[in-house]
Coordinates of C-alpha atoms in Angstrom, one line a residue:
M1 CA 0.0 0.0 -0.1
R2 CA 1.3 3.3 -1.0
K3 CA 2.3 5.6 2.0
K4 CA 1.2 9.1 2.0
T5 CA 3.7 11.9 2.5
M6 CA 4.0 12.5 6.3
K7 CA 3.8 16.3 7.0
T8 CA 3.3 16.0 10.8
V9 CA 3.6 13.1 13.3
V10 CA 0.8 12.6 15.7
S11 CA 2.3 12.1 19.1
T12 CA -1.0 10.4 20.4
L13 CA 0.5 7.1 19.3
L14 CA 2.3 7.0 22.6
V15 CA 0.0 6.3 25.4
S16 CA 0.8 7.9 27.8
S17 CA -0.4 6.0 31.0
M18 CA -1.1 7.9 32.2
V19 CA 0.1 9.2 35.5
L20 CA 1.0 12.8 34.7
G21 CA -1.5 15.2 35.8
M22 CA -4.0 12.2 36.9
S23 CA -7.4 13.2 37.7
A24 CA -10.5 10.9 38.4
C25 CA -11.0 9.9 34.8
G26 CA -8.7 12.5 32.9
A27 CA -5.9 11.5 30.5
Q28 CA -2.8 10.1 31.9
G29 CA 0.6 11.2 31.3
T30 CA 2.4 9.8 28.3
D31 CA 5.4 7.4 29.0
Q32 CA 7.7 7.8 25.9
T33 CA 10.5 5.4 26.0
T34 CA 13.4 4.5 23.5
D35 CA 15.6 2.3 21.5
Q36 CA 19.3 2.6 21.9
T37 CA 21.6 1.2 19.2
T38 CA 24.6 -0.6 20.9
D39 CA 26.8 -0.7 17.8
Q40 CA 27.1 3.0 17.2
T41 CA 30.1 5.1 18.4
T42 CA 27.7 7.5 20.0
A43 CA 26.0 5.0 22.2
T44 CA 25.7 6.0 25.8
E45 CA 26.2 3.9 28.8
V46 CA 25.1 4.9 32.3
T47 CA 25.4 3.0 35.6
A48 CA 24.4 4.1 39.0
D49 CA 28.2 4.8 39.8
D50 CA 29.4 6.1 36.5
S51 CA 28.8 9.4 34.7
V52 CA 27.7 9.4 31.1
E53 CA 30.4 8.6 28.6
T54 CA 30.1 9.5 25.0
A55 CA 32.3 9.4 21.9
D56 CA 30.8 12.8 20.9
T57 CA 31.8 16.1 22.0
T58 CA 29.0 18.6 22.7
A59 CA 29.0 22.3 22.3
T60 CA 31.7 24.3 23.8
S61 CA 30.5 26.5 26.7
D62 CA 31.1 30.2 27.1
S63 CA 31.4 30.4 30.9
G64 CA 30.6 34.1 30.8
V65 CA 27.3 33.8 29.5
K66 CA 24.7 33.9 32.2
E67 CA 21.5 35.1 30.3
F68 CA 19.3 32.8 28.4
N69 CA 16.3 33.0 26.1
I70 CA 13.8 30.1 26.6
F71 CA 10.7 29.2 24.8
A72 CA 8.1 27.7 27.1
G73 CA 4.8 26.1 27.1
I74 CA 2.5 27.0 30.0
S75 CA -1.1 26.4 30.8
A76 CA -3.9 28.7 29.8
L77 CA -4.3 29.6 33.6
S78 CA -0.6 30.0 34.2
A79 CA 1.2 33.0 35.2
D80 CA 4.4 34.0 33.2
N81 CA 7.2 31.6 34.3
S82 CA 9.3 34.7 35.4
E83 CA 6.8 35.2 38.2
K84 CA 6.8 31.7 39.8
P85 CA 8.9 31.4 43.0
I86 CA 10.6 28.2 42.1
V87 CA 11.8 29.6 38.8
Q88 CA 13.0 32.7 40.8
Q89 CA 14.7 30.4 43.3
M90 CA 16.6 28.4 40.7
N91 CA 17.6 31.5 38.9
Q92 CA 19.2 33.1 42.1
A93 CA 21.1 29.8 43.0
M94 CA 22.8 29.7 39.6
G95 CA 23.2 33.5 39.2
V96 CA 21.3 33.4 35.8
T97 CA 18.8 35.6 34.0
I98 CA 16.1 34.0 31.9
N99 CA 14.2 35.9 29.3
W100 CA 10.8 34.1 28.9
N101 CA 8.6 33.6 25.8
C102 CA 5.7 31.9 27.3
V103 CA 3.0 30.4 25.1
A104 CA -0.4 28.9 26.1
G105 CA -3.1 26.9 24.7
D106 CA -3.6 26.3 21.0
T107 CA -1.1 28.5 19.8
L108 CA 1.8 26.5 21.3
T109 CA 2.0 24.2 18.6
E110 CA 1.9 26.8 15.8
K111 CA 4.5 29.0 17.3
K112 CA 6.6 25.9 18.2
N113 CA 6.6 24.8 14.4
L114 CA 7.4 28.5 13.4
L115 CA 10.3 28.5 15.7
L116 CA 11.8 25.1 14.6
N117 CA 11.2 25.4 10.8
A118 CA 13.1 28.8 10.6
G119 CA 16.1 27.2 9.4
G120 CA 18.1 28.0 12.6
K121 CA 17.3 31.6 12.6
D122 CA 16.4 33.5 15.8
L123 CA 16.5 30.3 18.0
P124 CA 15.9 30.4 21.8
D125 CA 18.6 28.8 23.9
A126 CA 16.3 26.1 25.0
L127 CA 12.7 25.0 24.9
I128 CA 10.9 23.9 27.8
G129 CA 7.2 22.5 28.5
A130 CA 6.9 22.7 24.6
E131 CA 5.3 19.2 24.2
L132 CA 7.9 18.2 21.8
T133 CA 6.9 15.1 19.7
D134 CA 9.5 12.3 19.0
Y135 CA 9.5 13.3 15.3
E136 CA 10.5 16.9 16.3
I137 CA 13.3 15.6 18.7
I138 CA 14.7 13.3 16.1
T139 CA 14.4 15.7 13.2
N140 CA 15.8 18.5 15.1
G141 CA 18.6 16.4 16.7
S142 CA 19.7 15.2 13.4
N143 CA 19.8 18.4 11.7
G144 CA 21.6 20.2 14.6
I145 CA 18.8 22.4 15.9
F146 CA 18.9 20.5 19.3
I147 CA 22.4 19.6 20.7
P148 CA 23.2 16.3 22.3
L149 CA 23.1 16.3 26.1
E150 CA 24.7 13.1 27.1
G151 CA 28.1 14.8 27.7
F152 CA 26.5 17.1 30.3
I153 CA 24.9 14.4 32.3
N154 CA 27.6 13.7 35.0
E155 CA 27.9 14.0 38.7
E156 CA 29.5 17.6 38.5
T157 CA 26.9 19.2 36.0
T158 CA 23.7 17.3 37.0
P159 CA 24.1 15.8 40.4
N160 CA 20.4 15.6 41.0
L161 CA 19.8 13.8 37.7
M162 CA 22.3 11.4 38.4
K163 CA 20.9 10.5 41.9
L164 CA 17.6 10.0 40.1
V165 CA 19.4 7.6 37.6
A166 CA 20.9 5.7 40.5
E167 CA 17.4 5.0 41.8
R168 CA 15.9 4.2 38.2
P169 CA 18.9 3.0 36.2
E170 CA 16.8 2.7 32.9
L171 CA 15.8 6.2 32.9
L172 CA 18.3 7.6 30.5
A173 CA 17.3 4.8 28.1
T174 CA 13.8 6.2 27.8
C175 CA 15.1 9.4 26.5
T176 CA 17.8 8.2 24.1
M177 CA 17.0 8.6 20.5
P178 CA 17.5 5.9 17.8
D179 CA 20.9 7.5 16.8
G180 CA 22.1 7.1 20.5
H181 CA 22.0 10.5 21.5
I182 CA 19.9 12.2 24.2
Y183 CA 18.4 15.5 22.9
T184 CA 15.9 16.0 25.8
L185 CA 15.8 15.3 29.6
P186 CA 13.5 12.7 31.2
T187 CA 10.4 13.2 33.5
I188 CA 9.3 10.4 35.7
S189 CA 5.9 10.3 37.8
E190 CA 5.1 7.2 39.6
M191 CA 1.9 6.4 41.4
G192 CA 2.1 2.8 42.2
F193 CA 2.3 0.0 44.5
D194 CA 4.7 -3.1 45.3
Y195 CA 2.8 -6.3 44.6
K196 CA 3.4 -9.6 46.0
D197 CA 5.2 -10.9 43.0
G198 CA 7.9 -8.4 44.0
N199 CA 7.4 -5.9 41.0
Q200 CA 5.8 -2.4 40.9
Y201 CA 2.7 -1.6 39.1
F202 CA 1.1 1.7 38.4
I203 CA -2.4 3.5 38.9
G204 CA -3.6 2.9 35.4
A205 CA -2.7 -0.8 35.1
I206 CA -6.4 -1.6 35.2
P207 CA -8.2 1.6 34.0
Q208 CA -11.9 0.2 34.1
F209 CA -13.3 -0.9 37.4
M210 CA -16.7 -2.5 36.9
A211 CA -19.3 -2.1 39.8
I212 CA -22.5 -3.7 40.5
N213 CA -25.5 -2.4 42.6
K214 CA -25.6 -4.6 45.6
T215 CA -28.7 -3.1 46.9
W216 CA -30.5 -4.2 43.5
L217 CA -28.9 -7.7 44.1
D218 CA -30.5 -8.0 47.5
K219 CA -33.9 -6.9 46.0
V220 CA -33.8 -9.7 43.4
N221 CA -32.4 -12.1 46.1
M222 CA -29.3 -12.8 43.9
S223 CA -25.4 -12.9 44.8
V224 CA -22.6 -11.3 43.0
P225 CA -21.8 -13.1 40.0
T226 CA -18.5 -14.9 39.3
T227 CA -19.1 -15.9 35.7
I228 CA -20.3 -14.0 32.7
D229 CA -23.4 -16.3 32.5
E230 CA -24.2 -15.6 36.1
L231 CA -23.9 -11.8 35.4
H232 CA -26.4 -12.4 32.4
D233 CA -29.1 -13.7 34.7
V234 CA -28.6 -11.0 37.2
L235 CA -28.9 -8.2 34.5
V236 CA -32.1 -10.0 33.2
A237 CA -33.4 -9.6 36.9
F238 CA -32.4 -6.1 36.9
K239 CA -34.5 -5.3 33.8
E240 CA -37.5 -7.1 34.9
N241 CA -37.9 -5.5 38.3
D242 CA -38.3 -2.2 39.7
C243 CA -35.0 -2.4 41.4
N244 CA -34.6 1.3 42.2
G245 CA -38.1 1.5 43.8
N246 CA -39.5 4.4 41.9
G247 CA -42.6 2.5 40.8
D248 CA -41.4 2.4 37.4
A249 CA -40.1 -1.1 36.2
T250 CA -38.8 0.3 33.0
D251 CA -36.4 2.7 33.8
E252 CA -33.6 0.6 35.3
I253 CA -30.6 0.2 33.0
P254 CA -29.0 -3.2 33.6
L255 CA -25.7 -2.5 31.9
S256 CA -24.1 0.8 30.8
F257 CA -20.6 2.0 29.6
E258 CA -19.1 4.2 27.0
W259 CA -17.9 2.5 23.9
G260 CA -14.5 3.2 23.1
H261 CA -13.7 5.2 26.4
W262 CA -10.5 4.5 28.1
C263 CA -11.8 4.2 31.6
A264 CA -15.7 3.7 31.0
N265 CA -15.7 0.9 28.3
M266 CA -17.0 -2.7 28.9
T267 CA -13.6 -4.3 28.1
S268 CA -13.1 -5.6 31.5
L269 CA -15.9 -8.0 30.9
Y270 CA -13.9 -9.6 28.1
S271 CA -11.9 -11.5 30.8
A272 CA -14.5 -14.3 30.3
F273 CA -13.1 -14.8 26.9
G274 CA -9.5 -14.8 27.8
F275 CA -8.3 -11.1 27.5
T276 CA -9.0 -7.5 28.5
D277 CA -8.6 -5.2 25.6
Y278 CA -7.5 -1.8 27.3
N279 CA -5.3 -0.3 24.8
A280 CA -6.9 2.2 22.4
D281 CA -4.9 0.7 19.5
H282 CA -5.8 -2.8 20.5
R283 CA -2.1 -3.5 21.0
A284 CA -1.0 -6.2 23.5
I285 CA 2.1 -8.4 24.3
Q286 CA 2.5 -11.9 25.4
D287 CA 5.9 -13.6 26.1
G288 CA 7.6 -10.6 24.4
K289 CA 5.4 -10.9 21.1
V290 CA 3.2 -8.0 20.0
Y291 CA -0.1 -8.7 18.7
F292 CA -3.4 -7.0 17.7
Q293 CA -6.2 -8.1 20.0
A294 CA -9.2 -7.2 18.0
E295 CA -8.3 -9.8 15.3
T296 CA -8.2 -12.8 17.6
E297 CA -10.7 -15.5 17.9
N298 CA -11.3 -14.5 21.6
Y299 CA -12.4 -11.0 20.3
K300 CA -14.9 -12.5 17.7
N301 CA -16.2 -14.8 20.5
A302 CA -16.8 -11.6 22.7
M303 CA -18.6 -9.7 20.0
E304 CA -20.9 -12.7 19.3
Y305 CA -21.7 -13.1 22.9
F306 CA -22.5 -9.6 23.8
H307 CA -24.8 -9.1 20.8
D308 CA -27.1 -11.6 22.6
W309 CA -27.1 -9.2 25.6
Y310 CA -27.9 -6.2 23.4
K311 CA -30.7 -7.8 21.7
E312 CA -32.3 -9.1 25.0
G313 CA -32.2 -5.3 26.1
L314 CA -29.6 -5.7 28.8
I315 CA -27.1 -3.1 27.4
D316 CA -28.0 0.7 27.4
V317 CA -28.8 1.6 23.8
E318 CA -26.9 4.8 24.2
V319 CA -23.6 3.4 24.9
F320 CA -22.4 4.1 21.4
S321 CA -23.3 7.8 21.6
Q322 CA -23.4 9.0 25.2
N323 CA -20.8 11.5 26.7
D324 CA -19.5 11.6 30.2
S325 CA -22.1 13.9 31.4
Q326 CA -25.0 11.8 30.2
Y327 CA -23.4 8.7 31.6
I328 CA -22.7 10.2 35.1
A329 CA -26.2 11.7 35.2
K330 CA -27.8 8.1 34.8
G331 CA -25.6 7.1 37.7
S332 CA -26.4 9.9 39.9
D333 CA -30.2 9.3 39.2
G334 CA -29.7 5.8 40.7
R335 CA -30.7 3.9 37.4
L336 CA -27.4 1.8 36.7
G337 CA -27.2 -1.8 37.7
V338 CA -23.6 -2.4 36.4
F339 CA -21.3 0.2 35.0
A340 CA -17.5 0.8 34.4
W341 CA -15.4 3.9 35.5
W342 CA -12.2 5.0 37.2
E343 CA -14.0 4.8 40.5
I344 CA -17.4 4.3 42.0
P345 CA -18.5 7.6 43.7
E346 CA -17.8 10.1 40.6
V347 CA -20.6 8.2 38.6
T348 CA -23.0 7.3 41.4
G349 CA -23.0 10.4 43.7
E350 CA -25.1 9.9 46.7
H351 CA -25.8 6.2 45.6
A352 CA -22.0 5.3 46.0
D353 CA -22.9 3.1 49.1
E354 CA -25.1 0.9 47.1
Y355 CA -22.3 -0.3 44.8
E356 CA -19.5 -2.8 45.1
Y357 CA -16.7 -3.8 42.6
L358 CA -17.6 -6.6 40.0
T359 CA -14.2 -8.2 39.5
F360 CA -13.2 -10.2 36.5
L361 CA -15.6 -12.8 35.5
A362 CA -14.8 -16.3 34.1
G363 CA -16.5 -17.7 31.1
A364 CA -18.8 -20.7 31.2
D365 CA -15.9 -23.1 30.6
G366 CA -13.8 -21.4 33.2
T367 CA -11.9 -19.3 31.0
L368 CA -10.3 -16.2 32.6
G369 CA -7.8 -14.0 31.1
V370 CA -6.7 -10.6 32.4
N371 CA -3.9 -8.6 30.7
L372 CA -2.7 -5.1 32.0
N373 CA -3.0 -1.8 30.5
E374 CA 0.2 0.0 29.3
Q375 CA 1.7 1.9 32.3
G376 CA 3.5 5.0 31.2
T377 CA 5.6 6.8 34.0
T378 CA 8.3 8.5 32.2
G379 CA 8.4 11.2 29.5
H380 CA 11.0 13.1 27.4
N381 CA 9.1 15.9 25.7
A382 CA 9.9 18.8 28.1
F383 CA 13.4 20.3 27.7
A384 CA 15.8 20.7 24.8
I385 CA 18.8 23.0 24.3
T386 CA 19.3 24.4 20.9
S387 CA 22.5 25.2 19.0
A388 CA 22.1 28.9 19.8
C389 CA 23.0 28.3 23.5
K390 CA 26.5 29.6 24.4
N391 CA 26.7 28.0 27.6
P392 CA 24.8 24.9 27.7
E393 CA 26.8 23.6 30.7
L394 CA 25.4 26.4 32.9
L395 CA 21.9 25.9 31.5
M396 CA 22.2 22.1 32.4
K397 CA 23.2 23.0 35.9
W398 CA 20.3 25.3 36.1
I399 CA 17.7 22.7 34.9
D400 CA 19.2 20.0 37.2
Q401 CA 17.7 21.7 40.0
V402 CA 14.3 20.5 39.2
Y403 CA 15.4 16.8 39.9
E404 CA 15.7 17.8 43.6
P405 CA 12.8 16.2 45.2
I406 CA 11.2 19.3 47.1
N407 CA 12.0 21.3 44.0
S408 CA 10.1 18.8 41.8
M409 CA 7.2 18.9 44.4
Q410 CA 6.9 22.7 43.5
V411 CA 7.5 22.2 39.9
I412 CA 4.6 19.8 39.7
Y413 CA 2.2 21.4 41.9
G414 CA 3.2 25.1 43.1
P415 CA 5.3 26.7 45.7
I416 CA 5.8 26.1 49.2
G417 CA 3.8 29.1 51.2
E418 CA 1.1 28.9 48.4
Y419 CA 0.2 25.5 47.3
F420 CA 1.9 23.8 50.3
E421 CA 2.0 25.2 53.9
S422 CA 5.2 27.1 54.7
E423 CA 6.5 24.4 57.0
P424 CA 6.2 20.6 57.0
G425 CA 4.0 19.0 59.5
E426 CA 5.2 17.2 62.7
D427 CA 5.6 14.1 60.7
G428 CA 8.0 15.9 58.2
F429 CA 5.7 15.9 55.3
Y430 CA 4.5 18.9 53.4
V431 CA 0.7 19.4 53.3
E432 CA -1.5 21.1 50.8
T433 CA -3.1 24.4 51.8
P434 CA -6.9 24.6 51.9
E435 CA -6.7 26.5 48.6
A436 CA -4.8 23.7 46.9
G437 CA -6.4 22.1 43.8
G438 CA -6.9 22.0 40.1
D439 CA -7.1 25.7 39.2
L440 CA -4.4 26.7 41.7
K441 CA -2.0 24.0 40.3
A442 CA -2.5 25.1 36.6
R443 CA -1.8 28.6 37.8
L444 CA 1.3 27.9 39.6
E445 CA 2.8 24.8 38.0
F446 CA 6.1 24.9 36.1
R447 CA 6.0 22.8 33.0
A448 CA 9.4 21.3 33.0
P449 CA 11.1 18.0 33.6
S450 CA 10.4 16.6 37.1
R451 CA 10.6 13.6 39.4
Q452 CA 7.8 12.0 41.3
L453 CA 9.0 8.6 42.7
N454 CA 6.7 6.3 44.8
S455 CA 9.3 6.9 47.5
D456 CA 8.8 10.7 47.3
F457 CA 5.2 10.2 48.5
Q458 CA 6.6 8.3 51.5
T459 CA 9.3 10.9 52.4
Y460 CA 8.3 14.4 51.5
Y461 CA 4.5 14.8 50.8
H462 CA 1.4 12.5 50.6
M463 CA -0.5 10.8 47.8
E464 CA -3.9 12.3 47.2
A465 CA -6.3 10.2 49.3
R466 CA -8.4 9.0 46.2
A467 CA -5.3 7.9 44.4
Q468 CA -4.0 5.9 47.2
Q469 CA -7.4 4.3 47.7
R470 CA -7.2 3.2 44.0
L471 CA -3.9 1.7 44.4
D472 CA -5.0 -0.3 47.4
D473 CA -8.0 -1.4 45.5
L474 CA -5.8 -2.6 42.5
A475 CA -3.5 -4.5 44.8
D476 CA -6.1 -6.0 47.1
V477 CA -9.0 -6.6 44.7
W478 CA -8.2 -6.4 41.1
F479 CA -4.8 -8.0 40.8
N480 CA -5.8 -11.3 42.3
K481 CA -7.2 -12.3 38.9
V482 CA -4.6 -10.9 36.5
T483 CA -3.1 -13.8 34.2
N484 CA -0.9 -11.8 32.0
F485 CA 1.6 -9.1 33.8
E486 CA 3.5 -8.1 30.6
S487 CA 2.4 -4.7 29.4
Y488 CA 3.9 -2.8 26.4
P489 CA 6.3 -0.1 27.3
S490 CA 6.0 3.4 25.8
V491 CA 8.9 3.3 23.3
V492 CA 10.7 5.6 20.7
Y493 CA 9.9 4.8 17.1
T494 CA 12.4 5.5 14.1
L495 CA 11.0 8.0 11.6
E496 CA 10.1 5.1 9.3
E497 CA 8.2 3.3 12.0
T498 CA 6.4 6.5 13.1
E499 CA 5.4 7.2 9.4
T500 CA 4.1 3.6 9.0
I501 CA 1.9 3.7 12.2
N502 CA 0.5 7.0 11.6
E503 CA -0.4 6.2 8.0
Y504 CA -2.4 3.2 9.0
I505 CA -3.5 3.3 12.7
S506 CA -6.3 5.8 12.7
D507 CA -8.3 4.2 9.7
I508 CA -7.8 0.6 11.4
D509 CA -8.9 1.8 14.8
E510 CA -12.0 3.5 13.3
Y511 CA -12.8 0.3 11.2
V512 CA -12.6 -1.8 14.4
K513 CA -14.6 0.6 16.4
Q514 CA -17.5 0.9 13.8
T515 CA -17.4 -2.8 12.7
S516 CA -17.5 -4.2 16.4
A517 CA -20.3 -1.7 17.5
N518 CA -22.3 -3.1 14.5
W519 CA -21.6 -6.7 15.6
I520 CA -22.9 -5.8 19.1
I521 CA -26.0 -4.1 17.6
N522 CA -26.9 -6.2 14.8
G523 CA -24.8 -9.5 15.1
G524 CA -22.8 -11.1 12.3
A525 CA -19.4 -11.5 13.9
A526 CA -19.1 -15.1 13.2
D527 CA -19.9 -14.9 9.6
E528 CA -17.9 -11.7 8.9
F529 CA -14.7 -12.3 10.9
D530 CA -12.7 -13.8 8.4
G531 CA -13.4 -10.9 5.8
Y532 CA -12.9 -8.4 8.5
V533 CA -9.4 -9.8 9.4
K534 CA -8.4 -9.8 5.7
Q535 CA -9.5 -6.1 5.5
L536 CA -7.4 -5.4 8.5
E537 CA -4.3 -6.9 6.8
N538 CA -5.3 -4.9 3.6
M539 CA -5.3 -1.8 5.7
G540 CA -1.8 -2.2 7.1
V541 CA -2.3 -3.9 10.5
N542 CA 0.7 -6.5 9.9
E543 CA 3.0 -3.5 9.0
V544 CA 1.9 -1.6 12.2
V545 CA 2.4 -4.6 14.5
D546 CA 5.9 -5.0 12.9
A547 CA 6.8 -1.5 13.7
W548 CA 5.5 -2.1 17.4
Q549 CA 7.6 -5.2 17.6
S550 CA 10.7 -3.6 16.4
A551 CA 10.6 -0.6 18.6
Y552 CA 9.8 -2.9 21.5
D553 CA 12.9 -5.2 20.8
R554 CA 15.2 -2.1 20.5
Y555 CA 13.7 -0.8 24.0
M556 CA 14.2 -4.1 25.5
S557 CA 17.9 -4.2 24.2
A558 CA 18.4 -0.8 25.5
A559 CA 16.7 -1.2 29.0
N560 CA 18.9 -4.5 29.5

């Protein structure tokens, strides 16, 4: 199939987890990881005890230069970076002056493109918070607009980053481009838990929590189901009885969800068919092999089964069209028997106490399969130095301050004395002020690289209570039935792989979404599946999977 000319590269291929800026059901931050070729002379090696060594020499620093021009992305509510206490503190510590060009909202991409496509003219010394895509990083690194940074990553210039690398030795691999160079610095944001298998997992590992109305179960004298067929019988009972007690036996909605929604879809119910299809691109991995879940026999079987539910009126007829507000309104009205969401209270409001979790169900033959969502914790799109910079070493010393834990706390949320109380509490932890929250964070945050490790929540400040509760639920409830603990890491694609994926994936995803919805509504999955798979192949699904696999293999080589 002929490939189109790629004018821009869509960065949404990299799923971000999900952790940066997490709210109840908001998008999660993207973990963008990398490949690193080991046979190149520019390959970088880092250990906890060694500074970075590279065969390249970076730009020569002019030690007299202490004034820098920086292009910065900020939120629409944000003050100029020059007004932020953490920035002023960093400037004073290094004796530097920063001239800021801060851009917010929809104009960020446009102004960034103008800057990077000007042939190297009028470049700032650095870009920060500019949401750089991998295409932009690779292209501007190879053409000399962005300089390699690995020569400056050492104990003398970046001691805080090196301490972080000692704790997370794979971190620099996540920002190393396919040519072996590091052009941008890493961000890491963890909200996770230590599981009994000795590994750490993160808050978005299972994004959809199914919940069932226990009050309704009691009214129909039934127990919490453990198999998909038992759930079917429960939904029939919900449909046929006035379970909400309002005198209308027709307004109960047995099962509702939002088709294609990352935390409100029905895909946790697919466990009865041997899988859980959480990734928006239907990407999954088993024993190191990447595959496309929506072309498997298990997927076909699930579509056939749930068509029967739709035909019987057990599935809300609006699942393919409703938005979050409409969905949550039904929960707040006490009309839902079973639903999916990030947590229970946000959907059900004052009815929250009526619900409990409905964990993964087995099939009639005992089949149970649960694979995890992709769990991004790192990013590398927040800071690059350009060839215009006359003193990159000092600028690296300046930015290294964001990796100090208390500084990072203020970078992410806001300053001590405004977002956090002026002094830590008796337990040594900084606590939020009564005014702390979303709008204040958006105004005060400094969009820069940062660190947020699980250990930071145990040392410097506390995790939000709702986030901690969700982690506890994952560990204590949901993970007990996970059968495949592998998850696809967020990787860096080569330009060719990126072009291949972007050429095909949007059309493939839309075709799967529409075809699958039609199968649930009208049936036909069994008869049409072979033709559907053939069409996916014609649309480039094999080429996409090959690109995913190649990037994964390089990542594993670099990480190891």
